[in-house]
PDB file of C-alpha atoms in Angstrom:
ATOM      1  CA  MET A   1     174.573  74.700 158.579  1.00 39.00           C
ATOM      2  CA  ALA A   2     171.091  75.444 159.522  1.00 44.00           C
ATOM      3  CA  GLU A   3     169.083  76.522 156.865  1.00 54.00           C
ATOM      4  CA  LYS A   4     167.435  80.325 156.096  1.00 70.00           C
ATOM      5  CA  VAL A   5     164.487  80.505 158.426  1.00 76.00           C
ATOM      6  CA  ASN A   6     161.745  83.012 158.015  1.00 83.00           C
ATOM      7  CA  LEU A   7     161.423  84.969 161.121  1.00 87.00           C
ATOM      8  CA  LYS A   8     158.106  85.747 160.886  1.00 89.00           C
ATOM      9  CA  GLU A   9     156.931  82.174 160.202  1.00 88.00           C
ATOM     10  CA  VAL A  10     158.524  81.081 163.082  1.00 89.00           C
ATOM     11  CA  PHE A  11     157.254  83.309 165.455  1.00 91.00           C
ATOM     12  CA  PHE A  12     153.480  83.622 164.179  1.00 90.00           C
ATOM     13  CA  ASN A  13     153.017  80.083 162.708  1.00 88.00           C
ATOM     14  CA  PRO A  14     152.637  78.874 166.538  1.00 89.00           C
ATOM     15  CA  PHE A  15     149.831  80.939 167.085  1.00 87.00           C
ATOM     16  CA  SER A  16     147.432  78.989 164.944  1.00 82.00           C
ATOM     17  CA  LYS A  17     148.380  77.666 161.764  1.00 82.00           C
ATOM     18  CA  ASN A  18     151.269  75.210 163.650  1.00 84.00           C
ATOM     19  CA  ASN A  19     149.825  75.519 167.068  1.00 86.00           C
ATOM     20  CA  PRO A  20     151.625  73.211 169.589  1.00 87.00           C
ATOM     21  CA  VAL A  21     148.360  71.852 171.567  1.00 84.00           C
ATOM     22  CA  VAL A  22     145.287  72.134 168.735  1.00 84.00           C
ATOM     23  CA  VAL A  23     147.638  71.439 165.830  1.00 83.00           C
ATOM     24  CA  GLN A  24     150.423  69.488 167.236  1.00 81.00           C
ATOM     25  CA  VAL A  25     148.614  68.094 169.948  1.00 78.00           C
ATOM     26  CA  LEU A  26     151.411  68.674 172.719  1.00 79.00           C
ATOM     27  CA  GLY A  27     151.361  69.521 175.835  1.00 76.00           C
ATOM     28  CA  ILE A  28     147.425  68.639 176.251  1.00 81.00           C
ATOM     29  CA  CYS A  29     148.385  66.927 180.375  1.00 79.00           C
ATOM     30  CA  SER A  30     148.644  70.230 181.477  1.00 76.00           C
ATOM     31  CA  VAL A  31     145.609  71.773 179.452  1.00 79.00           C
ATOM     32  CA  LEU A  32     143.877  69.870 181.077  1.00 79.00           C
ATOM     33  CA  ALA A  33     145.195  69.643 184.680  1.00 79.00           C
ATOM     34  CA  VAL A  34     145.575  73.997 184.896  1.00 86.00           C
ATOM     35  CA  THR A  35     142.693  75.509 183.414  1.00 88.00           C
ATOM     36  CA  ALA A  36     139.970  74.928 185.988  1.00 88.00           C
ATOM     37  CA  LYS A  37     140.685  78.563 187.078  1.00 90.00           C
ATOM     38  CA  LEU A  38     142.483  81.457 184.629  1.00 91.00           C
ATOM     39  CA  GLU A  39     144.760  82.634 187.096  1.00 91.00           C
ATOM     40  CA  PRO A  40     147.450  79.734 187.110  1.00 90.00           C
ATOM     41  CA  ALA A  41     146.448  78.794 183.489  1.00 91.00           C
ATOM     42  CA  ILE A  42     148.195  82.237 182.756  1.00 92.00           C
ATOM     43  CA  VAL A  43     151.078  82.056 184.963  1.00 91.00           C
ATOM     44  CA  MET A  44     151.577  78.355 183.584  1.00 91.00           C
ATOM     45  CA  GLY A  45     151.312  79.736 180.337  1.00 92.00           C
ATOM     46  CA  LEU A  46     153.833  82.488 181.129  1.00 93.00           C
ATOM     47  CA  SER A  47     156.124  79.647 182.803  1.00 92.00           C
ATOM     48  CA  VAL A  48     156.500  77.548 179.740  1.00 92.00           C
ATOM     49  CA  ILE A  49     157.595  80.966 177.592  1.00 94.00           C
ATOM     50  CA  ALA A  50     160.135  81.881 179.674  1.00 94.00           C
ATOM     51  CA  VAL A  51     162.070  78.149 179.838  1.00 94.00           C
ATOM     52  CA  LEU A  52     160.870  77.440 176.473  1.00 94.00           C
ATOM     53  CA  ALA A  53     162.888  80.789 174.998  1.00 95.00           C
ATOM     54  CA  PHE A  54     165.422  80.436 177.083  1.00 95.00           C
ATOM     55  CA  SER A  55     165.926  76.812 177.253  1.00 95.00           C
ATOM     56  CA  ASN A  56     165.948  76.520 173.069  1.00 95.00           C
ATOM     57  CA  VAL A  57     168.420  79.970 173.719  1.00 96.00           C
ATOM     58  CA  ILE A  58     170.779  78.018 175.690  1.00 95.00           C
ATOM     59  CA  ILE A  59     171.004  74.928 173.605  1.00 95.00           C
ATOM     60  CA  SER A  60     171.473  76.844 170.609  1.00 94.00           C
ATOM     61  CA  LEU A  61     174.516  78.243 172.062  1.00 94.00           C
ATOM     62  CA  LEU A  62     175.940  75.138 172.889  1.00 92.00           C
ATOM     63  CA  ARG A  63     174.428  72.670 169.931  1.00 91.00           C
ATOM     64  CA  ASN A  64     178.042  72.470 168.101  1.00 90.00           C
ATOM     65  CA  THR A  65     179.564  71.296 171.242  1.00 91.00           C
ATOM     66  CA  ILE A  66     176.946  68.922 172.549  1.00 89.00           C
ATOM     67  CA  PRO A  67     178.156  64.967 171.772  1.00 89.00           C
ATOM     68  CA  THR A  68     174.691  63.381 169.494  1.00 87.00           C
ATOM     69  CA  ASN A  69     174.932  60.584 172.112  1.00 90.00           C
ATOM     70  CA  ILE A  70     174.070  62.269 175.362  1.00 90.00           C
ATOM     71  CA  ARG A  71     172.040  65.453 173.711  1.00 90.00           C
ATOM     72  CA  ILE A  72     168.397  64.829 175.566  1.00 91.00           C
ATOM     73  CA  ILE A  73     170.315  64.257 178.616  1.00 92.00           C
ATOM     74  CA  VAL A  74     172.040  67.722 178.297  1.00 93.00           C
ATOM     75  CA  GLN A  75     168.557  69.456 176.549  1.00 92.00           C
ATOM     76  CA  LEU A  76     166.638  67.634 180.408  1.00 91.00           C
ATOM     77  CA  VAL A  77     169.634  69.505 182.172  1.00 93.00           C
ATOM     78  CA  VAL A  78     168.822  72.800 180.635  1.00 94.00           C
ATOM     79  CA  VAL A  79     165.290  72.723 181.205  1.00 93.00           C
ATOM     80  CA  ALA A  80     165.562  71.123 184.311  1.00 92.00           C
ATOM     81  CA  GLY A  81     167.488  74.015 185.420  1.00 93.00           C
ATOM     82  CA  LEU A  82     165.251  76.882 184.078  1.00 94.00           C
ATOM     83  CA  VAL A  83     161.550  74.944 185.492  1.00 92.00           C
ATOM     84  CA  VAL A  84     163.490  74.619 189.178  1.00 92.00           C
ATOM     85  CA  ILE A  85     164.194  78.631 188.684  1.00 93.00           C
ATOM     86  CA  VAL A  86     160.659  79.425 187.631  1.00 92.00           C
ATOM     87  CA  SER A  87     159.459  77.611 190.429  1.00 91.00           C
ATOM     88  CA  GLN A  88     161.221  79.462 193.114  1.00 92.00           C
ATOM     89  CA  VAL A  89     160.392  82.670 191.718  1.00 92.00           C
ATOM     90  CA  LEU A  90     156.398  81.378 191.914  1.00 90.00           C
ATOM     91  CA  LYS A  91     157.016  80.449 195.752  1.00 90.00           C
ATOM     92  CA  ALA A  92     158.738  83.885 196.076  1.00 91.00           C
ATOM     93  CA  TYR A  93     156.344  86.317 194.474  1.00 89.00           C
ATOM     94  CA  ALA A  94     153.024  84.478 193.968  1.00 85.00           C
ATOM     95  CA  TYR A  95     153.199  81.566 196.129  1.00 86.00           C
ATOM     96  CA  ASP A  96     149.440  81.024 196.145  1.00 86.00           C
ATOM     97  CA  VAL A  97     149.247  80.469 192.817  1.00 84.00           C
ATOM     98  CA  SER A  98     152.457  77.992 193.307  1.00 85.00           C
ATOM     99  CA  LYS A  99     150.545  75.998 195.500  1.00 84.00           C
ATOM    100  CA  GLN A 100     147.749  75.746 192.889  1.00 79.00           C
ATOM    101  CA  LEU A 101     149.719  75.094 190.323  1.00 81.00           C
ATOM    102  CA  SER A 102     151.155  72.471 192.999  1.00 75.00           C
ATOM    103  CA  VAL A 103     153.776  69.839 190.752  1.00 78.00           C
ATOM    104  CA  PHE A 104     152.282  70.994 187.413  1.00 79.00           C
ATOM    105  CA  ILE A 105     155.253  73.615 187.365  1.00 83.00           C
ATOM    106  CA  GLY A 106     158.128  70.830 187.928  1.00 81.00           C
ATOM    107  CA  LEU A 107     156.278  68.423 184.940  1.00 79.00           C
ATOM    108  CA  ILE A 108     157.233  71.396 183.020  1.00 84.00           C
ATOM    109  CA  ILE A 109     160.477  69.092 182.138  1.00 82.00           C
ATOM    110  CA  THR A 110     158.547  66.644 180.646  1.00 78.00           C
ATOM    111  CA  ASN A 111     156.100  68.915 178.741  1.00 81.00           C
ATOM    112  CA  CYS A 112     156.047  67.605 175.049  1.00 83.00           C
ATOM    113  CA  ILE A 113     156.383  70.986 173.557  1.00 87.00           C
ATOM    114  CA  LEU A 114     159.942  71.761 175.190  1.00 88.00           C
ATOM    115  CA  MET A 115     161.763  68.401 174.395  1.00 86.00           C
ATOM    116  CA  GLY A 116     159.978  69.125 170.044  1.00 87.00           C
ATOM    117  CA  ARG A 117     161.402  72.481 169.925  1.00 90.00           C
ATOM    118  CA  LEU A 118     164.796  71.502 171.510  1.00 92.00           C
ATOM    119  CA  GLU A 119     165.508  69.028 169.147  1.00 89.00           C
ATOM    120  CA  ALA A 120     163.727  69.780 166.483  1.00 88.00           C
ATOM    121  CA  PHE A 121     164.451  73.569 166.362  1.00 91.00           C
ATOM    122  CA  ALA A 122     167.542  74.679 168.529  1.00 91.00           C
ATOM    123  CA  MET A 123     169.637  71.975 167.926  1.00 91.00           C
ATOM    124  CA  GLY A 124     169.603  73.118 164.064  1.00 89.00           C
ATOM    125  CA  ASN A 125     169.381  76.887 164.224  1.00 91.00           C
ATOM    126  CA  LYS A 126     171.070  80.339 165.947  1.00 91.00           C
ATOM    127  CA  PRO A 127     170.342  82.014 169.402  1.00 93.00           C
ATOM    128  CA  TRP A 128     167.880  84.586 168.218  1.00 93.00           C
ATOM    129  CA  PRO A 129     165.648  82.362 165.809  1.00 93.00           C
ATOM    130  CA  SER A 130     165.311  79.258 168.172  1.00 93.00           C
ATOM    131  CA  PHE A 131     164.082  82.500 170.720  1.00 95.00           C
ATOM    132  CA  LEU A 132     161.638  83.714 169.041  1.00 94.00           C
ATOM    133  CA  ASP A 133     160.290  80.020 168.393  1.00 94.00           C
ATOM    134  CA  GLY A 134     160.552  79.426 172.173  1.00 93.00           C
ATOM    135  CA  VAL A 135     158.851  82.563 172.348  1.00 95.00           C
ATOM    136  CA  GLY A 136     156.260  81.520 169.625  1.00 94.00           C
ATOM    137  CA  ASN A 137     155.267  78.344 170.702  1.00 93.00           C
ATOM    138  CA  GLY A 138     155.140  79.175 174.547  1.00 92.00           C
ATOM    139  CA  ILE A 139     152.603  81.879 173.181  1.00 94.00           C
ATOM    140  CA  GLY A 140     150.882  79.805 171.411  1.00 92.00           C
ATOM    141  CA  TYR A 141     150.642  76.855 174.195  1.00 92.00           C
ATOM    142  CA  SER A 142     149.258  79.674 176.322  1.00 93.00           C
ATOM    143  CA  ILE A 143     146.737  81.175 174.362  1.00 92.00           C
ATOM    144  CA  ILE A 144     144.738  77.614 174.147  1.00 92.00           C
ATOM    145  CA  LEU A 145     145.582  77.579 178.261  1.00 92.00           C
ATOM    146  CA  VAL A 146     143.626  81.189 178.729  1.00 94.00           C
ATOM    147  CA  ILE A 147     141.003  80.282 176.291  1.00 93.00           C
ATOM    148  CA  THR A 148     140.150  76.955 178.467  1.00 93.00           C
ATOM    149  CA  GLY A 149     141.074  78.361 181.091  1.00 93.00           C
ATOM    150  CA  PHE A 150     138.400  81.266 181.061  1.00 94.00           C
ATOM    151  CA  PHE A 151     135.322  79.601 179.819  1.00 94.00           C
ATOM    152  CA  ARG A 152     136.133  77.023 182.645  1.00 93.00           C
ATOM    153  CA  GLU A 153     136.084  79.463 184.940  1.00 93.00           C
ATOM    154  CA  LEU A 154     133.178  81.634 183.574  1.00 93.00           C
ATOM    155  CA  LEU A 155     130.606  78.627 183.041  1.00 92.00           C
ATOM    156  CA  GLY A 156     131.778  76.813 186.398  1.00 91.00           C
ATOM    157  CA  SER A 157     132.299  79.225 189.076  1.00 91.00           C
ATOM    158  CA  GLY A 158     131.030  82.325 187.938  1.00 91.00           C
ATOM    159  CA  THR A 159     133.801  84.183 188.295  1.00 92.00           C
ATOM    160  CA  LEU A 160     136.799  85.661 186.471  1.00 92.00           C
ATOM    161  CA  LEU A 161     140.332  85.729 188.174  1.00 89.00           C
ATOM    162  CA  GLY A 162     138.894  84.959 191.512  1.00 85.00           C
ATOM    163  CA  TYR A 163     136.615  87.705 190.722  1.00 90.00           C
ATOM    164  CA  GLN A 164     132.218  87.260 190.533  1.00 91.00           C
ATOM    165  CA  VAL A 165     130.964  88.164 186.972  1.00 91.00           C
ATOM    166  CA  VAL A 166     127.968  86.630 186.991  1.00 90.00           C
ATOM    167  CA  PRO A 167     125.575  89.171 188.836  1.00 90.00           C
ATOM    168  CA  ASP A 168     123.624  87.721 192.119  1.00 90.00           C
ATOM    169  CA  TRP A 169     120.362  88.542 190.024  1.00 90.00           C
ATOM    170  CA  CYS A 170     121.218  85.490 187.523  1.00 89.00           C
ATOM    171  CA  TYR A 171     121.425  83.615 190.594  1.00 89.00           C
ATOM    172  CA  GLU A 172     118.667  84.707 191.579  1.00 89.00           C
ATOM    173  CA  HIS A 173     116.529  84.164 188.900  1.00 88.00           C
ATOM    174  CA  GLY A 174     117.844  80.238 188.601  1.00 88.00           C
ATOM    175  CA  TYR A 175     121.005  80.673 187.087  1.00 88.00           C
ATOM    176  CA  VAL A 176     123.304  77.585 188.120  1.00 91.00           C
ATOM    177  CA  ASN A 177     126.905  77.211 187.499  1.00 91.00           C
ATOM    178  CA  ASN A 178     127.708  74.291 185.386  1.00 90.00           C
ATOM    179  CA  GLY A 179     129.897  72.064 187.925  1.00 87.00           C
ATOM    180  CA  LEU A 180     131.252  69.769 185.110  1.00 88.00           C
ATOM    181  CA  MET A 181     133.371  72.054 183.554  1.00 89.00           C
ATOM    182  CA  ILE A 182     135.525  72.583 186.472  1.00 89.00           C
ATOM    183  CA  LEU A 183     136.326  68.776 186.242  1.00 87.00           C
ATOM    184  CA  PRO A 184     139.355  67.580 184.040  1.00 83.00           C
ATOM    185  CA  PRO A 185     136.923  65.754 181.207  1.00 86.00           C
ATOM    186  CA  MET A 186     135.665  68.966 180.537  1.00 89.00           C
ATOM    187  CA  ALA A 187     138.807  70.674 179.401  1.00 88.00           C
ATOM    188  CA  LEU A 188     139.314  67.942 176.832  1.00 89.00           C
ATOM    189  CA  ILE A 189     135.883  69.446 175.440  1.00 91.00           C
ATOM    190  CA  VAL A 190     136.684  72.607 175.226  1.00 91.00           C
ATOM    191  CA  VAL A 191     139.968  71.930 173.621  1.00 90.00           C
ATOM    192  CA  ALA A 192     138.134  70.102 171.373  1.00 90.00           C
ATOM    193  CA  CYS A 193     136.122  72.711 170.480  1.00 91.00           C
ATOM    194  CA  ILE A 194     139.128  74.935 169.998  1.00 90.00           C
ATOM    195  CA  ILE A 195     140.432  72.035 167.376  1.00 88.00           C
ATOM    196  CA  TRP A 196     137.543  72.221 165.536  1.00 89.00           C
ATOM    197  CA  VAL A 197     136.961  75.631 165.076  1.00 88.00           C
ATOM    198  CA  GLN A 198     140.722  75.867 164.352  1.00 85.00           C
ATOM    199  CA  ARG A 199     140.333  73.489 162.102  1.00 83.00           C
ATOM    200  CA  ALA A 200     137.430  74.681 160.266  1.00 82.00           C
ATOM    201  CA  ASN A 201     138.980  77.930 159.549  1.00 79.00           C
ATOM    202  CA  ASN A 202     141.944  76.610 158.218  1.00 74.00           C
ATOM    203  CA  PRO A 203     141.311  74.283 155.043  1.00 70.00           C
ATOM    204  CA  ASP A 204     144.905  73.178 154.758  1.00 71.00           C
ATOM    205  CA  LEU A 205     144.298  71.951 158.432  1.00 66.00           C
ATOM    206  CA  GLN A 206     141.886  69.597 157.276  1.00 62.00           C
ATOM    207  CA  GLU A 207     142.007  65.471 155.987  1.00 61.00           C
ATOM    208  CA  LYS A 208     141.240  65.390 152.681  1.00 50.00           C
TER     209      LYS A 208
END
């Protein structure tokens, strides 16, 4: 029998106190790979929210019928099916972004956040809490992607969503885009800064 859960905490905790990226340190690989620009970071975040929310619901609905010894296989099949749907939708309606994301949409299948939530939450809870858990963790993941993509594109290219935001007079007076910001290691440094700020403002997360 599933334990009673606090729906508010299930939904909101992943935004900060139990963020899957900066607290649980999951899904870091995709953060490094897709955040050189803000647009693909946003699309990747929305894709993960959709896959995580609906895979949580489906596994929750099936949890009492899935044999224990094949539960991981079933989870992978569900996630893979949803990822294929998301990939095809992106190719149909956002082809340029799908090309930028390349193989990383397909690699949502291997995202630690998804398998972690399916195993730790959806397998033991009803569909509605599982849906909220999926959406909450997806948003928490997306927040980090968007923050990282914002600073990397702004400082690395002088643009946001492809539009120039650093005025020409800045360049005329010697301003130069920081080319290091669009390299993968800088994503790790930006995430490290987010972790530092987040932990500094949450004493419960600080190591004793």
